[in-house]
Amino acid sequence: MLFGMWDSVFFHLGPIPVDHLVVTEWAIIALVGIISFLATRKMQLIPTGLQNGFEAVILFTYDFFTQLMDEEHVAKKWAPLLTSFFLFILISNYSGLIPGAAHVEGFQPPTSNWNVTMTLAIITFFSVHIAGFSEHGGHYLHHFVSPSPLMLPLNLVEEVAHPLSLTVRLFGNIFGEEMVIAFLLFMAPFIIPTAIMGLSLLLGAIQAVVFTLLSASYIGAAAGKGH
Amino acid sequence: MDMLALGAGLAVSISGIGGGIGMGIAGGKAFEAIARQPEVGGDVRTLLFITLAFIETLTIYGLLIAFMLVSKIQ
């Protein structure tokens, strides 16, 4: 059976089947949540330890998004969502490096399934339009018929192509990487896969950055002064 | 079946050629720009990442088609 096509439903939550991906996502959300809780439990004016690290991350991302989106209030509004995207994608990409991932049935990084990445992309899709409407009101619709009404179909296709390409990029990268590691583990179980795993440390981080960066630039383009 | 395997190989290799050439040109020009004007390094790097992501998507499309074809062999 092709890797990642397991049909392992653990239990049903009402009518909704809960499979291995959802459980892995819950674990990642719990991990991020617990670390964030521990970091902000006893906040001090002069930060130490974990709080210090988190403040550095938050400050860096705020500055980065402000620089990317031009307008500070838009960046402040959307930075929490984008930073959560980044942390979630980064940790789920790295969860493929835990021994047994892509090897044991029912354990795979969530981002190597296109259902998960499409969910993330759809969140981005709605965020883009919410950002556009909340910044420009009804005037935002103008952007679909610019520079001329002839461009309307092309603009609509573009709006659909953005989430689609976000989906396929993240899914294809992580899925491909996991496939390569699985093949290598099958052919040479020791030492050799570590080379690809070291590369996948880099790849996972880059894909998390790219997803966040593109989401930020779409939101920035919709909320910006351009139209 | 043989043709499926051939198609999978061609899908990933041809899309790899295009993406590789494109990324090489984009990356080379970006390094040139940073070498000429190191103070714009941050901006160029951000733009380079976005560009590389767009180019890479096309290669990934080919890879996905290859996976789909491989899963049909048997």
PDB file of N, CA and C in Angstrom, chain A residues 134-217:
ATOM      1  N   SER A 134     -12.402  43.901   5.665  1.00  0.00           N
ATOM      2  CA  SER A 134     -12.356  44.710   6.880  1.00  0.00           C
ATOM      3  C   SER A 134     -11.481  45.944   6.690  1.00  0.00           C
ATOM      4  N   GLU A 135     -10.578  45.923   5.718  1.00  0.00           N
ATOM      5  CA  GLU A 135      -9.756  47.113   5.484  1.00  0.00           C
ATOM      6  C   GLU A 135     -10.427  48.082   4.527  1.00  0.00           C
ATOM      7  N   HIS A 136     -11.043  47.551   3.465  1.00  0.00           N
ATOM      8  CA  HIS A 136     -11.554  48.423   2.411  1.00  0.00           C
ATOM      9  C   HIS A 136     -13.073  48.444   2.317  1.00  0.00           C
ATOM     10  N   GLY A 137     -13.771  47.591   3.081  1.00  0.00           N
ATOM     11  CA  GLY A 137     -15.229  47.537   2.959  1.00  0.00           C
ATOM     12  C   GLY A 137     -15.641  47.060   1.581  1.00  0.00           C
ATOM     13  N   GLY A 138     -16.757  47.602   1.070  1.00  0.00           N
ATOM     14  CA  GLY A 138     -17.256  47.173  -0.228  1.00  0.00           C
ATOM     15  C   GLY A 138     -16.319  47.520  -1.369  1.00  0.00           C
ATOM     16  N   HIS A 139     -15.437  48.453  -1.109  1.00  0.00           N
ATOM     17  CA  HIS A 139     -14.494  48.873  -2.147  1.00  0.00           C
ATOM     18  C   HIS A 139     -13.547  47.746  -2.524  1.00  0.00           C
ATOM     19  N   TYR A 140     -13.452  46.743  -1.651  1.00  0.00           N
ATOM     20  CA  TYR A 140     -12.552  45.621  -1.916  1.00  0.00           C
ATOM     21  C   TYR A 140     -12.956  44.879  -3.180  1.00  0.00           C
ATOM     22  N   LEU A 141     -14.282  44.852  -3.476  1.00  0.00           N
ATOM     23  CA  LEU A 141     -14.750  44.149  -4.673  1.00  0.00           C
ATOM     24  C   LEU A 141     -14.161  44.765  -5.934  1.00  0.00           C
ATOM     25  N   HIS A 142     -13.777  46.023  -5.829  1.00  0.00           N
ATOM     26  CA  HIS A 142     -13.171  46.722  -6.956  1.00  0.00           C
ATOM     27  C   HIS A 142     -11.934  45.992  -7.470  1.00  0.00           C
ATOM     28  N   HIS A 143     -11.251  45.335  -6.544  1.00  0.00           N
ATOM     29  CA  HIS A 143      -9.979  44.708  -6.870  1.00  0.00           C
ATOM     30  C   HIS A 143     -10.169  43.524  -7.826  1.00  0.00           C
ATOM     31  N   PHE A 144     -11.397  42.973  -7.854  1.00  0.00           N
ATOM     32  CA  PHE A 144     -11.635  41.850  -8.776  1.00  0.00           C
ATOM     33  C   PHE A 144     -11.804  42.321 -10.213  1.00  0.00           C
ATOM     34  N   VAL A 145     -12.192  43.562 -10.413  1.00  0.00           N
ATOM     35  CA  VAL A 145     -12.384  44.059 -11.781  1.00  0.00           C
ATOM     36  C   VAL A 145     -11.292  45.043 -12.164  1.00  0.00           C
ATOM     37  N   SER A 146     -10.152  44.980 -11.485  1.00  0.00           N
ATOM     38  CA  SER A 146      -9.051  45.851 -11.883  1.00  0.00           C
ATOM     39  C   SER A 146      -8.002  45.026 -12.616  1.00  0.00           C
ATOM     40  N   PRO A 147      -7.315  45.498 -13.612  1.00  0.00           N
ATOM     41  CA  PRO A 147      -7.416  46.873 -14.121  1.00  0.00           C
ATOM     42  C   PRO A 147      -8.630  47.104 -15.010  1.00  0.00           C
ATOM     43  N   SER A 148      -9.256  46.047 -15.538  1.00  0.00           N
ATOM     44  CA  SER A 148     -10.466  46.270 -16.335  1.00  0.00           C
ATOM     45  C   SER A 148     -11.406  45.092 -16.102  1.00  0.00           C
ATOM     46  N   PRO A 149     -12.729  45.267 -16.315  1.00  0.00           N
ATOM     47  CA  PRO A 149     -13.684  44.178 -16.078  1.00  0.00           C
ATOM     48  C   PRO A 149     -13.361  42.912 -16.879  1.00  0.00           C
ATOM     49  N   LEU A 150     -12.592  43.079 -17.966  1.00  0.00           N
ATOM     50  CA  LEU A 150     -12.216  41.909 -18.766  1.00  0.00           C
ATOM     51  C   LEU A 150     -11.397  40.924 -17.949  1.00  0.00           C
ATOM     52  N   MET A 151     -10.724  41.439 -16.916  1.00  0.00           N
ATOM     53  CA  MET A 151      -9.829  40.587 -16.130  1.00  0.00           C
ATOM     54  C   MET A 151     -10.555  39.804 -15.058  1.00  0.00           C
ATOM     55  N   LEU A 152     -11.866  39.959 -14.941  1.00  0.00           N
ATOM     56  CA  LEU A 152     -12.608  39.303 -13.858  1.00  0.00           C
ATOM     57  C   LEU A 152     -12.402  37.794 -13.794  1.00  0.00           C
ATOM     58  N   PRO A 153     -12.563  37.075 -14.925  1.00  0.00           N
ATOM     59  CA  PRO A 153     -12.372  35.613 -14.840  1.00  0.00           C
ATOM     60  C   PRO A 153     -10.962  35.240 -14.382  1.00  0.00           C
ATOM     61  N   LEU A 154      -9.993  35.983 -14.893  1.00  0.00           N
ATOM     62  CA  LEU A 154      -8.602  35.676 -14.555  1.00  0.00           C
ATOM     63  C   LEU A 154      -8.349  35.921 -13.067  1.00  0.00           C
ATOM     64  N   ASN A 155      -8.932  37.022 -12.543  1.00  0.00           N
ATOM     65  CA  ASN A 155      -8.756  37.325 -11.127  1.00  0.00           C
ATOM     66  C   ASN A 155      -9.405  36.257 -10.257  1.00  0.00           C
ATOM     67  N   LEU A 156     -10.581  35.773 -10.700  1.00  0.00           N
ATOM     68  CA  LEU A 156     -11.265  34.734  -9.915  1.00  0.00           C
ATOM     69  C   LEU A 156     -10.445  33.452  -9.913  1.00  0.00           C
ATOM     70  N   VAL A 157      -9.896  33.093 -11.084  1.00  0.00           N
ATOM     71  CA  VAL A 157      -9.060  31.895 -11.160  1.00  0.00           C
ATOM     72  C   VAL A 157      -7.861  32.032 -10.234  1.00  0.00           C
ATOM     73  N   GLU A 158      -7.307  33.254 -10.192  1.00  0.00           N
ATOM     74  CA  GLU A 158      -6.144  33.488  -9.337  1.00  0.00           C
ATOM     75  C   GLU A 158      -6.495  33.263  -7.872  1.00  0.00           C
ATOM     76  N   GLU A 159      -7.695  33.734  -7.477  1.00  0.00           N
ATOM     77  CA  GLU A 159      -8.092  33.562  -6.075  1.00  0.00           C
ATOM     78  C   GLU A 159      -8.202  32.091  -5.700  1.00  0.00           C
ATOM     79  N   VAL A 160      -8.637  31.251  -6.652  1.00  0.00           N
ATOM     80  CA  VAL A 160      -8.734  29.820  -6.372  1.00  0.00           C
ATOM     81  C   VAL A 160      -7.364  29.155  -6.446  1.00  0.00           C
ATOM     82  N   ALA A 161      -6.529  29.668  -7.352  1.00  0.00           N
ATOM     83  CA  ALA A 161      -5.218  29.036  -7.546  1.00  0.00           C
ATOM     84  C   ALA A 161      -4.306  29.234  -6.343  1.00  0.00           C
ATOM     85  N   HIS A 162      -4.484  30.344  -5.624  1.00  0.00           N
ATOM     86  CA  HIS A 162      -3.618  30.585  -4.457  1.00  0.00           C
ATOM     87  C   HIS A 162      -3.727  29.489  -3.408  1.00  0.00           C
ATOM     88  N   PRO A 163      -4.931  29.209  -2.869  1.00  0.00           N
ATOM     89  CA  PRO A 163      -4.999  28.134  -1.877  1.00  0.00           C
ATOM     90  C   PRO A 163      -4.615  26.778  -2.450  1.00  0.00           C
ATOM     91  N   LEU A 164      -4.932  26.560  -3.737  1.00  0.00           N
ATOM     92  CA  LEU A 164      -4.597  25.273  -4.337  1.00  0.00           C
ATOM     93  C   LEU A 164      -3.086  25.076  -4.383  1.00  0.00           C
ATOM     94  N   SER A 165      -2.368  26.136  -4.773  1.00  0.00           N
ATOM     95  CA  SER A 165      -0.918  25.976  -4.852  1.00  0.00           C
ATOM     96  C   SER A 165      -0.304  25.876  -3.459  1.00  0.00           C
ATOM     97  N   LEU A 166      -0.895  26.571  -2.474  1.00  0.00           N
ATOM     98  CA  LEU A 166      -0.400  26.424  -1.096  1.00  0.00           C
ATOM     99  C   LEU A 166      -0.548  24.976  -0.635  1.00  0.00           C
ATOM    100  N   THR A 167      -1.729  24.397  -0.928  1.00  0.00           N
ATOM    101  CA  THR A 167      -1.997  23.012  -0.550  1.00  0.00           C
ATOM    102  C   THR A 167      -0.970  22.079  -1.145  1.00  0.00           C
ATOM    103  N   VAL A 168      -0.841  22.165  -2.476  1.00  0.00           N
ATOM    104  CA  VAL A 168      -0.029  21.180  -3.176  1.00  0.00           C
ATOM    105  C   VAL A 168       1.438  21.335  -2.828  1.00  0.00           C
ATOM    106  N   ARG A 169       1.886  22.575  -2.609  1.00  0.00           N
ATOM    107  CA  ARG A 169       3.302  22.792  -2.318  1.00  0.00           C
ATOM    108  C   ARG A 169       3.694  22.120  -1.008  1.00  0.00           C
ATOM    109  N   LEU A 170       2.918  22.419   0.041  1.00  0.00           N
ATOM    110  CA  LEU A 170       3.262  21.859   1.352  1.00  0.00           C
ATOM    111  C   LEU A 170       3.121  20.337   1.342  1.00  0.00           C
ATOM    112  N   PHE A 171       1.974  19.878   0.834  1.00  0.00           N
ATOM    113  CA  PHE A 171       1.723  18.432   0.816  1.00  0.00           C
ATOM    114  C   PHE A 171       2.762  17.709  -0.023  1.00  0.00           C
ATOM    115  N   GLY A 172       3.031  18.212  -1.223  1.00  0.00           N
ATOM    116  CA  GLY A 172       3.963  17.529  -2.124  1.00  0.00           C
ATOM    117  C   GLY A 172       5.354  17.443  -1.539  1.00  0.00           C
ATOM    118  N   ASN A 173       5.804  18.541  -0.929  1.00  0.00           N
ATOM    119  CA  ASN A 173       7.151  18.538  -0.364  1.00  0.00           C
ATOM    120  C   ASN A 173       7.288  17.528   0.758  1.00  0.00           C
ATOM    121  N   ILE A 174       6.369  17.611   1.720  1.00  0.00           N
ATOM    122  CA  ILE A 174       6.510  16.753   2.901  1.00  0.00           C
ATOM    123  C   ILE A 174       6.238  15.299   2.534  1.00  0.00           C
ATOM    124  N   PHE A 175       5.233  15.090   1.677  1.00  0.00           N
ATOM    125  CA  PHE A 175       4.916  13.731   1.261  1.00  0.00           C
ATOM    126  C   PHE A 175       6.088  13.118   0.489  1.00  0.00           C
ATOM    127  N   GLY A 176       6.655  13.899  -0.435  1.00  0.00           N
ATOM    128  CA  GLY A 176       7.787  13.405  -1.209  1.00  0.00           C
ATOM    129  C   GLY A 176       8.968  13.057  -0.322  1.00  0.00           C
ATOM    130  N   GLU A 177       9.225  13.951   0.632  1.00  0.00           N
ATOM    131  CA  GLU A 177      10.358  13.722   1.530  1.00  0.00           C
ATOM    132  C   GLU A 177      10.147  12.462   2.374  1.00  0.00           C
ATOM    133  N   GLU A 178       8.903  12.291   2.864  1.00  0.00           N
ATOM    134  CA  GLU A 178       8.624  11.097   3.669  1.00  0.00           C
ATOM    135  C   GLU A 178       8.736   9.830   2.830  1.00  0.00           C
ATOM    136  N   MET A 179       8.302   9.938   1.550  1.00  0.00           N
ATOM    137  CA  MET A 179       8.407   8.788   0.648  1.00  0.00           C
ATOM    138  C   MET A 179       9.860   8.403   0.445  1.00  0.00           C
ATOM    139  N   VAL A 180      10.715   9.428   0.225  1.00  0.00           N
ATOM    140  CA  VAL A 180      12.134   9.151  -0.004  1.00  0.00           C
ATOM    141  C   VAL A 180      12.734   8.472   1.227  1.00  0.00           C
ATOM    142  N   ILE A 181      12.404   8.995   2.418  1.00  0.00           N
ATOM    143  CA  ILE A 181      12.939   8.387   3.639  1.00  0.00           C
ATOM    144  C   ILE A 181      12.428   6.955   3.791  1.00  0.00           C
ATOM    145  N   ALA A 182      11.148   6.739   3.471  1.00  0.00           N
ATOM    146  CA  ALA A 182      10.584   5.389   3.600  1.00  0.00           C
ATOM    147  C   ALA A 182      11.275   4.417   2.648  1.00  0.00           C
ATOM    148  N   PHE A 183      11.516   4.872   1.405  1.00  0.00           N
ATOM    149  CA  PHE A 183      12.209   4.009   0.436  1.00  0.00           C
ATOM    150  C   PHE A 183      13.616   3.687   0.911  1.00  0.00           C
ATOM    151  N   LEU A 184      14.321   4.722   1.396  1.00  0.00           N
ATOM    152  CA  LEU A 184      15.701   4.510   1.843  1.00  0.00           C
ATOM    153  C   LEU A 184      15.741   3.569   3.043  1.00  0.00           C
ATOM    154  N   LEU A 185      14.778   3.731   3.962  1.00  0.00           N
ATOM    155  CA  LEU A 185      14.728   2.846   5.127  1.00  0.00           C
ATOM    156  C   LEU A 185      14.490   1.405   4.690  1.00  0.00           C
ATOM    157  N   PHE A 186      13.716   1.265   3.624  1.00  0.00           N
ATOM    158  CA  PHE A 186      13.417  -0.070   3.115  1.00  0.00           C
ATOM    159  C   PHE A 186      14.670  -0.702   2.494  1.00  0.00           C
ATOM    160  N   MET A 187      15.453   0.143   1.762  1.00  0.00           N
ATOM    161  CA  MET A 187      16.615  -0.403   1.053  1.00  0.00           C
ATOM    162  C   MET A 187      17.826  -0.503   1.962  1.00  0.00           C
ATOM    163  N   ALA A 188      18.091   0.528   2.776  1.00  0.00           N
ATOM    164  CA  ALA A 188      19.263   0.537   3.643  1.00  0.00           C
ATOM    165  C   ALA A 188      18.833   1.035   5.016  1.00  0.00           C
ATOM    166  N   PRO A 189      18.555   0.139   5.937  1.00  0.00           N
ATOM    167  CA  PRO A 189      17.921   0.539   7.192  1.00  0.00           C
ATOM    168  C   PRO A 189      18.806   1.382   8.102  1.00  0.00           C
ATOM    169  N   PHE A 190      20.135   1.341   7.925  1.00  0.00           N
ATOM    170  CA  PHE A 190      20.993   2.049   8.875  1.00  0.00           C
ATOM    171  C   PHE A 190      21.790   3.145   8.181  1.00  0.00           C
ATOM    172  N   ILE A 191      22.155   4.163   8.953  1.00  0.00           N
ATOM    173  CA  ILE A 191      23.090   5.222   8.601  1.00  0.00           C
ATOM    174  C   ILE A 191      22.624   6.052   7.392  1.00  0.00           C
ATOM    175  N   ILE A 192      22.393   5.397   6.238  1.00  0.00           N
ATOM    176  CA  ILE A 192      22.170   6.148   4.999  1.00  0.00           C
ATOM    177  C   ILE A 192      20.974   7.102   5.071  1.00  0.00           C
ATOM    178  N   PRO A 193      19.841   6.691   5.650  1.00  0.00           N
ATOM    179  CA  PRO A 193      18.717   7.635   5.690  1.00  0.00           C
ATOM    180  C   PRO A 193      19.010   8.901   6.481  1.00  0.00           C
ATOM    181  N   THR A 194      20.011   8.900   7.354  1.00  0.00           N
ATOM    182  CA  THR A 194      20.270  10.105   8.154  1.00  0.00           C
ATOM    183  C   THR A 194      20.632  11.289   7.270  1.00  0.00           C
ATOM    184  N   ALA A 195      21.254  11.035   6.105  1.00  0.00           N
ATOM    185  CA  ALA A 195      21.610  12.136   5.211  1.00  0.00           C
ATOM    186  C   ALA A 195      20.352  12.865   4.770  1.00  0.00           C
ATOM    187  N   ILE A 196      19.351  12.088   4.302  1.00  0.00           N
ATOM    188  CA  ILE A 196      18.100  12.703   3.862  1.00  0.00           C
ATOM    189  C   ILE A 196      17.367  13.312   5.047  1.00  0.00           C
ATOM    190  N   MET A 197      17.486  12.670   6.219  1.00  0.00           N
ATOM    191  CA  MET A 197      16.781  13.224   7.383  1.00  0.00           C
ATOM    192  C   MET A 197      17.384  14.574   7.777  1.00  0.00           C
ATOM    193  N   GLY A 198      18.703  14.682   7.660  1.00  0.00           N
ATOM    194  CA  GLY A 198      19.325  15.982   7.941  1.00  0.00           C
ATOM    195  C   GLY A 198      18.845  17.036   6.968  1.00  0.00           C
ATOM    196  N   LEU A 199      18.713  16.638   5.689  1.00  0.00           N
ATOM    197  CA  LEU A 199      18.211  17.565   4.685  1.00  0.00           C
ATOM    198  C   LEU A 199      16.764  17.939   4.979  1.00  0.00           C
ATOM    199  N   SER A 200      16.003  16.966   5.500  1.00  0.00           N
ATOM    200  CA  SER A 200      14.585  17.240   5.727  1.00  0.00           C
ATOM    201  C   SER A 200      14.381  18.167   6.919  1.00  0.00           C
ATOM    202  N   LEU A 201      15.378  18.266   7.822  1.00  0.00           N
ATOM    203  CA  LEU A 201      15.317  19.291   8.867  1.00  0.00           C
ATOM    204  C   LEU A 201      15.236  20.673   8.227  1.00  0.00           C
ATOM    205  N   LEU A 202      16.102  20.877   7.223  1.00  0.00           N
ATOM    206  CA  LEU A 202      16.148  22.148   6.514  1.00  0.00           C
ATOM    207  C   LEU A 202      14.862  22.368   5.717  1.00  0.00           C
ATOM    208  N   LEU A 203      14.448  21.288   4.985  1.00  0.00           N
ATOM    209  CA  LEU A 203      13.275  21.389   4.115  1.00  0.00           C
ATOM    210  C   LEU A 203      12.013  21.706   4.905  1.00  0.00           C
ATOM    211  N   GLY A 204      11.852  21.034   6.055  1.00  0.00           N
ATOM    212  CA  GLY A 204      10.657  21.253   6.855  1.00  0.00           C
ATOM    213  C   GLY A 204      10.561  22.693   7.311  1.00  0.00           C
ATOM    214  N   ALA A 205      11.697  23.252   7.749  1.00  0.00           N
ATOM    215  CA  ALA A 205      11.693  24.647   8.190  1.00  0.00           C
ATOM    216  C   ALA A 205      11.388  25.565   7.016  1.00  0.00           C
ATOM    217  N   ILE A 206      11.989  25.286   5.848  1.00  0.00           N
ATOM    218  CA  ILE A 206      11.767  26.157   4.694  1.00  0.00           C
ATOM    219  C   ILE A 206      10.303  26.127   4.272  1.00  0.00           C
ATOM    220  N   GLN A 207       9.705  24.937   4.279  1.00  0.00           N
ATOM    221  CA  GLN A 207       8.302  24.866   3.865  1.00  0.00           C
ATOM    222  C   GLN A 207       7.404  25.602   4.840  1.00  0.00           C
ATOM    223  N   ALA A 208       7.714  25.508   6.153  1.00  0.00           N
ATOM    224  CA  ALA A 208       6.913  26.259   7.132  1.00  0.00           C
ATOM    225  C   ALA A 208       7.045  27.754   6.869  1.00  0.00           C
ATOM    226  N   VAL A 209       8.283  28.206   6.615  1.00  0.00           N
ATOM    227  CA  VAL A 209       8.506  29.630   6.337  1.00  0.00           C
ATOM    228  C   VAL A 209       7.763  30.048   5.076  1.00  0.00           C
ATOM    229  N   VAL A 210       7.844  29.202   4.038  1.00  0.00           N
ATOM    230  CA  VAL A 210       7.241  29.581   2.756  1.00  0.00           C
ATOM    231  C   VAL A 210       5.729  29.683   2.873  1.00  0.00           C
ATOM    232  N   PHE A 211       5.117  28.728   3.561  1.00  0.00           N
ATOM    233  CA  PHE A 211       3.650  28.781   3.718  1.00  0.00           C
ATOM    234  C   PHE A 211       3.243  30.060   4.441  1.00  0.00           C
ATOM    235  N   THR A 212       3.967  30.359   5.539  1.00  0.00           N
ATOM    236  CA  THR A 212       3.640  31.553   6.310  1.00  0.00           C
ATOM    237  C   THR A 212       3.873  32.817   5.493  1.00  0.00           C
ATOM    238  N   LEU A 213       4.993  32.829   4.786  1.00  0.00           N
ATOM    239  CA  LEU A 213       5.375  34.005   3.993  1.00  0.00           C
ATOM    240  C   LEU A 213       4.336  34.278   2.913  1.00  0.00           C
ATOM    241  N   LEU A 214       3.917  33.220   2.209  1.00  0.00           N
ATOM    242  CA  LEU A 214       2.952  33.416   1.130  1.00  0.00           C
ATOM    243  C   LEU A 214       1.601  33.829   1.688  1.00  0.00           C
ATOM    244  N   SER A 215       1.165  33.202   2.799  1.00  0.00           N
ATOM    245  CA  SER A 215      -0.094  33.625   3.417  1.00  0.00           C
ATOM    246  C   SER A 215      -0.018  35.091   3.786  1.00  0.00           C
ATOM    247  N   ALA A 216       1.114  35.479   4.387  1.00  0.00           N
ATOM    248  CA  ALA A 216       1.268  36.874   4.806  1.00  0.00           C
ATOM    249  C   ALA A 216       1.224  37.803   3.605  1.00  0.00           C
ATOM    250  N   SER A 217       1.863  37.396   2.499  1.00  0.00           N
ATOM    251  CA  SER A 217       1.891  38.314   1.365  1.00  0.00           C
ATOM    252  C   SER A 217       0.523  38.380   0.685  1.00  0.00           C
TER     253      SER A 217
END
